[in-house]
mmCIF file of C-alpha atoms in Angstrom:
data_model
loop_
_atom_site.group_PDB
_atom_site.id
_atom_site.type_symbol
_atom_site.label_atom_id
_atom_site.label_comp_id
_atom_site.label_asym_id
_atom_site.label_seq_id
_atom_site.Cartn_x
_atom_site.Cartn_y
_atom_site.Cartn_z
ATOM 1 C CA VAL A 1 31.250 9.621 83.837
ATOM 2 C CA ALA A 2 33.004 9.195 86.749
ATOM 3 C CA ASP A 3 34.101 12.663 87.625
ATOM 4 C CA CYS A 4 30.879 14.671 87.709
ATOM 5 C CA GLU A 5 27.694 14.374 89.473
ATOM 6 C CA MET A 6 25.197 12.422 87.249
ATOM 7 C CA THR A 7 22.314 15.379 86.338
ATOM 8 C CA GLU A 8 19.815 15.475 83.471
ATOM 9 C CA GLY A 9 21.963 17.649 81.924
ATOM 10 C CA ASN A 10 24.876 15.534 81.374
ATOM 11 C CA LEU A 11 23.098 12.348 80.559
ATOM 12 C CA ILE A 12 22.831 11.390 77.068
ATOM 13 C CA ASN A 13 20.291 8.803 75.938
ATOM 14 C CA MET A 14 21.253 6.892 72.860
ATOM 15 C CA GLY A 15 19.608 3.967 70.692
ATOM 16 C CA THR A 16 19.515 2.103 67.951
ATOM 17 C CA PHE A 17 16.476 0.933 65.608
ATOM 18 C CA ASN A 18 16.484 -1.461 62.733
ATOM 19 C CA VAL A 19 13.517 0.335 60.770
ATOM 20 C CA GLN A 20 13.677 -1.922 57.519
ATOM 21 C CA SER A 21 12.629 1.036 55.727
ATOM 22 C CA ALA A 22 12.436 4.812 56.342
ATOM 23 C CA ARG A 23 10.997 5.584 52.783
ATOM 24 C CA CYS A 24 8.018 7.641 52.130
ATOM 25 C CA GLU A 25 5.979 7.986 55.293
ATOM 26 C CA SER A 26 7.942 5.590 57.446
ATOM 27 C CA LEU A 27 10.347 7.932 58.257
ATOM 28 C CA GLU A 28 7.650 10.092 60.328
ATOM 29 C CA LEU A 29 6.375 7.325 61.823
ATOM 30 C CA VAL A 30 9.728 6.351 63.055
ATOM 31 C CA LEU A 31 10.382 9.682 64.533
ATOM 32 C CA LYS A 32 7.125 9.739 66.258
ATOM 33 C CA ALA A 33 7.624 6.435 67.823
ATOM 34 C CA LEU A 34 11.196 7.867 68.984
ATOM 35 C CA SER A 35 9.722 10.802 70.558
ATOM 36 C CA PRO A 36 8.414 9.326 73.953
ATOM 37 C CA MET A 37 11.497 7.218 74.140
ATOM 38 C CA ARG A 38 13.454 10.643 75.375
ATOM 39 C CA LEU A 39 16.350 9.693 73.084
ATOM 40 C CA ASP A 40 19.208 12.496 72.466
ATOM 41 C CA ILE A 41 20.844 10.456 69.705
ATOM 42 C CA CYS A 42 19.560 7.556 67.708
ATOM 43 C CA PHE A 43 21.115 5.588 65.138
ATOM 44 C CA LEU A 44 18.698 3.860 62.415
ATOM 45 C CA THR A 45 19.509 0.961 60.382
ATOM 46 C CA GLU A 46 18.330 -0.420 57.065
ATOM 47 C CA THR A 47 16.873 2.856 56.086
ATOM 48 C CA ASN A 48 16.925 2.306 52.380
ATOM 49 C CA LEU A 49 16.826 5.961 51.304
ATOM 50 C CA GLN A 50 18.151 7.044 48.256
ATOM 51 C CA GLY A 51 19.921 10.229 48.348
ATOM 52 C CA HIS A 52 21.862 12.100 51.169
ATOM 53 C CA HIS A 53 19.026 13.440 53.539
ATOM 54 C CA THR A 54 19.898 16.355 56.067
ATOM 55 C CA VAL A 55 16.350 17.228 57.331
ATOM 56 C CA SER A 56 14.952 18.279 60.459
ATOM 57 C CA ALA A 57 11.622 16.710 61.612
ATOM 58 C CA GLN A 58 9.455 16.040 64.999
ATOM 59 C CA GLY A 59 11.860 17.891 66.582
ATOM 60 C CA PHE A 60 14.885 15.615 65.359
ATOM 61 C CA ASP A 61 17.714 16.412 63.115
ATOM 62 C CA ILE A 62 18.462 13.400 60.701
ATOM 63 C CA ILE A 63 21.571 12.937 58.571
ATOM 64 C CA ALA A 64 21.119 9.883 56.267
ATOM 65 C CA THR A 65 23.168 7.902 53.867
ATOM 66 C CA CYS A 66 22.336 7.105 50.391
ATOM 67 C CA ALA A 67 21.767 3.173 50.053
ATOM 68 C CA SER A 68 22.863 1.522 47.055
ATOM 69 C CA THR A 69 19.289 -0.003 46.145
ATOM 70 C CA PRO A 70 15.819 1.087 47.544
ATOM 71 C CA HIS A 71 15.501 -2.428 49.218
ATOM 72 C CA LYS A 72 18.497 -2.691 51.268
ATOM 73 C CA GLY A 73 21.047 -0.814 53.329
ATOM 74 C CA GLY A 74 21.860 2.710 54.133
ATOM 75 C CA ILE A 75 22.150 4.239 57.948
ATOM 76 C CA ALA A 76 20.787 7.376 59.605
ATOM 77 C CA LEU A 77 21.722 9.416 62.622
ATOM 78 C CA VAL A 78 19.037 11.162 64.418
ATOM 79 C CA SER A 79 19.386 13.782 67.213
ATOM 80 C CA ARG A 80 17.878 16.344 68.943
ATOM 81 C CA SER A 81 19.307 19.445 71.148
ATOM 82 C CA VAL A 82 18.473 19.365 74.590
ATOM 83 C CA SER A 83 18.258 22.627 76.173
ATOM 84 C CA GLY A 84 20.302 22.946 79.268
ATOM 85 C CA SER A 85 22.188 20.017 78.384
ATOM 86 C CA ASN A 86 26.070 19.763 78.781
ATOM 87 C CA TRP A 87 26.755 18.581 75.427
ATOM 88 C CA HIS A 88 26.608 18.949 71.742
ATOM 89 C CA LEU A 89 27.238 17.155 68.459
ATOM 90 C CA LYS A 90 29.574 18.673 65.840
ATOM 91 C CA SER A 91 30.777 17.640 62.452
ATOM 92 C CA PRO A 92 28.564 15.137 61.114
ATOM 93 C CA ARG A 93 30.069 13.105 58.429
ATOM 94 C CA VAL A 94 29.042 10.469 55.707
ATOM 95 C CA HIS A 95 31.475 7.506 55.088
ATOM 96 C CA GLY A 96 29.876 5.574 52.230
ATOM 97 C CA GLU A 97 26.519 3.626 52.371
ATOM 98 C CA ASN A 98 26.792 2.359 55.844
ATOM 99 C CA VAL A 99 29.112 4.529 58.110
ATOM 100 C CA ILE A 100 28.473 8.088 59.743
ATOM 101 C CA SER A 101 30.527 9.734 62.337
ATOM 102 C CA ILE A 102 29.851 12.649 64.530
ATOM 103 C CA LEU A 103 31.817 14.471 67.143
ATOM 104 C CA LEU A 104 30.275 14.570 70.822
ATOM 105 C CA ILE A 105 31.300 17.348 72.717
ATOM 106 C CA SER A 106 30.946 18.055 76.684
ATOM 107 C CA GLY A 107 32.922 20.916 78.318
ATOM 108 C CA ARG A 108 36.591 19.810 77.204
ATOM 109 C CA ARG A 109 36.023 16.239 76.414
ATOM 110 C CA LYS A 110 35.306 15.192 73.135
ATOM 111 C CA TRP A 111 34.328 11.800 71.455
ATOM 112 C CA LEU A 112 33.894 10.430 68.048
ATOM 113 C CA LEU A 113 30.961 8.459 67.371
ATOM 114 C CA ILE A 114 30.878 5.923 64.563
ATOM 115 C CA ARG A 115 27.914 4.298 63.577
ATOM 116 C CA ALA A 116 28.521 1.093 61.152
ATOM 117 C CA TYR A 117 26.122 -1.016 59.403
ATOM 118 C CA LEU A 118 27.671 -4.483 58.129
ATOM 119 C CA PRO A 119 25.241 -6.633 56.165
ATOM 120 C CA LEU A 120 26.179 -10.220 55.839
ATOM 121 C CA SER A 121 25.566 -10.122 52.125
ATOM 122 C CA VAL A 122 28.254 -8.135 51.316
ATOM 123 C CA ASP A 123 31.983 -7.997 51.786
ATOM 124 C CA PRO A 124 32.552 -5.570 54.853
ATOM 125 C CA MET A 125 36.037 -4.350 53.581
ATOM 126 C CA ASP A 126 34.923 -1.123 52.052
ATOM 127 C CA ASP A 127 33.083 -0.681 55.571
ATOM 128 C CA LEU A 128 35.908 -1.452 57.441
ATOM 129 C CA HIS A 129 37.919 1.093 55.493
ATOM 130 C CA HIS A 130 35.159 3.667 56.083
ATOM 131 C CA ILE A 131 35.209 3.254 60.131
ATOM 132 C CA ARG A 132 39.036 3.174 59.684
ATOM 133 C CA SER A 133 39.563 6.488 57.972
ATOM 134 C CA ALA A 134 36.331 8.074 60.050
ATOM 135 C CA ALA A 135 38.517 7.203 63.368
ATOM 136 C CA ALA A 136 41.636 8.738 61.959
ATOM 137 C CA ARG A 137 40.068 12.166 61.568
ATOM 138 C CA TYR A 138 40.552 13.155 65.318
ATOM 139 C CA SER A 139 42.670 12.435 67.861
ATOM 140 C CA VAL A 140 40.119 11.654 70.346
ATOM 141 C CA PRO A 141 38.597 8.386 71.903
ATOM 142 C CA VAL A 142 36.423 6.859 69.514
ATOM 143 C CA ILE A 143 33.155 5.041 70.128
ATOM 144 C CA VAL A 144 31.980 2.585 67.056
ATOM 145 C CA CYS A 145 28.452 1.506 67.757
ATOM 146 C CA GLY A 146 26.583 -0.530 65.019
ATOM 147 C CA ASP A 147 25.193 -3.645 63.597
ATOM 148 C CA LEU A 148 28.386 -5.260 62.829
ATOM 149 C CA ASN A 149 27.074 -8.567 61.486
ATOM 150 C CA CYS A 150 29.798 -11.140 61.148
ATOM 151 C CA ARG A 151 29.981 -15.032 60.773
ATOM 152 C CA LEU A 152 32.240 -16.438 63.682
ATOM 153 C CA GLN A 153 32.101 -20.102 61.981
ATOM 154 C CA GLY A 154 31.825 -20.911 58.663
ATOM 155 C CA ASP A 155 32.677 -19.841 54.986
ATOM 156 C CA ARG A 156 32.731 -16.186 54.736
ATOM 157 C CA ASP A 157 33.476 -16.185 51.079
ATOM 158 C CA ARG A 158 30.659 -18.684 50.290
ATOM 159 C CA ASP A 159 28.252 -16.233 52.628
ATOM 160 C CA ILE A 160 28.872 -13.316 50.696
ATOM 161 C CA GLU A 161 28.245 -14.848 46.971
#
């Protein structure tokens, strides 16, 4: 942020964590592990959660997608409000199994955060379409972050069979 002084209130600590399952008590353990890291926003991949989740726990708000199976896929957005911060999150939205978007607002500035998980085992076209449609929702800068697995060499069609 070039035009403002860097202070605790305008810093946003972000991270990502491949949890390999957030089912049962695993989500609670993940949140306990995240707490001392002082992350404001964390994206979880491979949550394997069934059903859409919007809950609060351990001081975090969690929005999760619905994985197609209890053993693969799904992501979650974990965030917490920081008192005295100069930013907030608004309008979270789930776009399919592996894409979540949320608007990050700081003063008059806005950015759309899009988190995506593109597993190698499936055709990425649906998720790429979800990313594109999420980005089209607002006329603001877009930040796409994610676990964007891709095969730079080899036969993609063979790899997803």
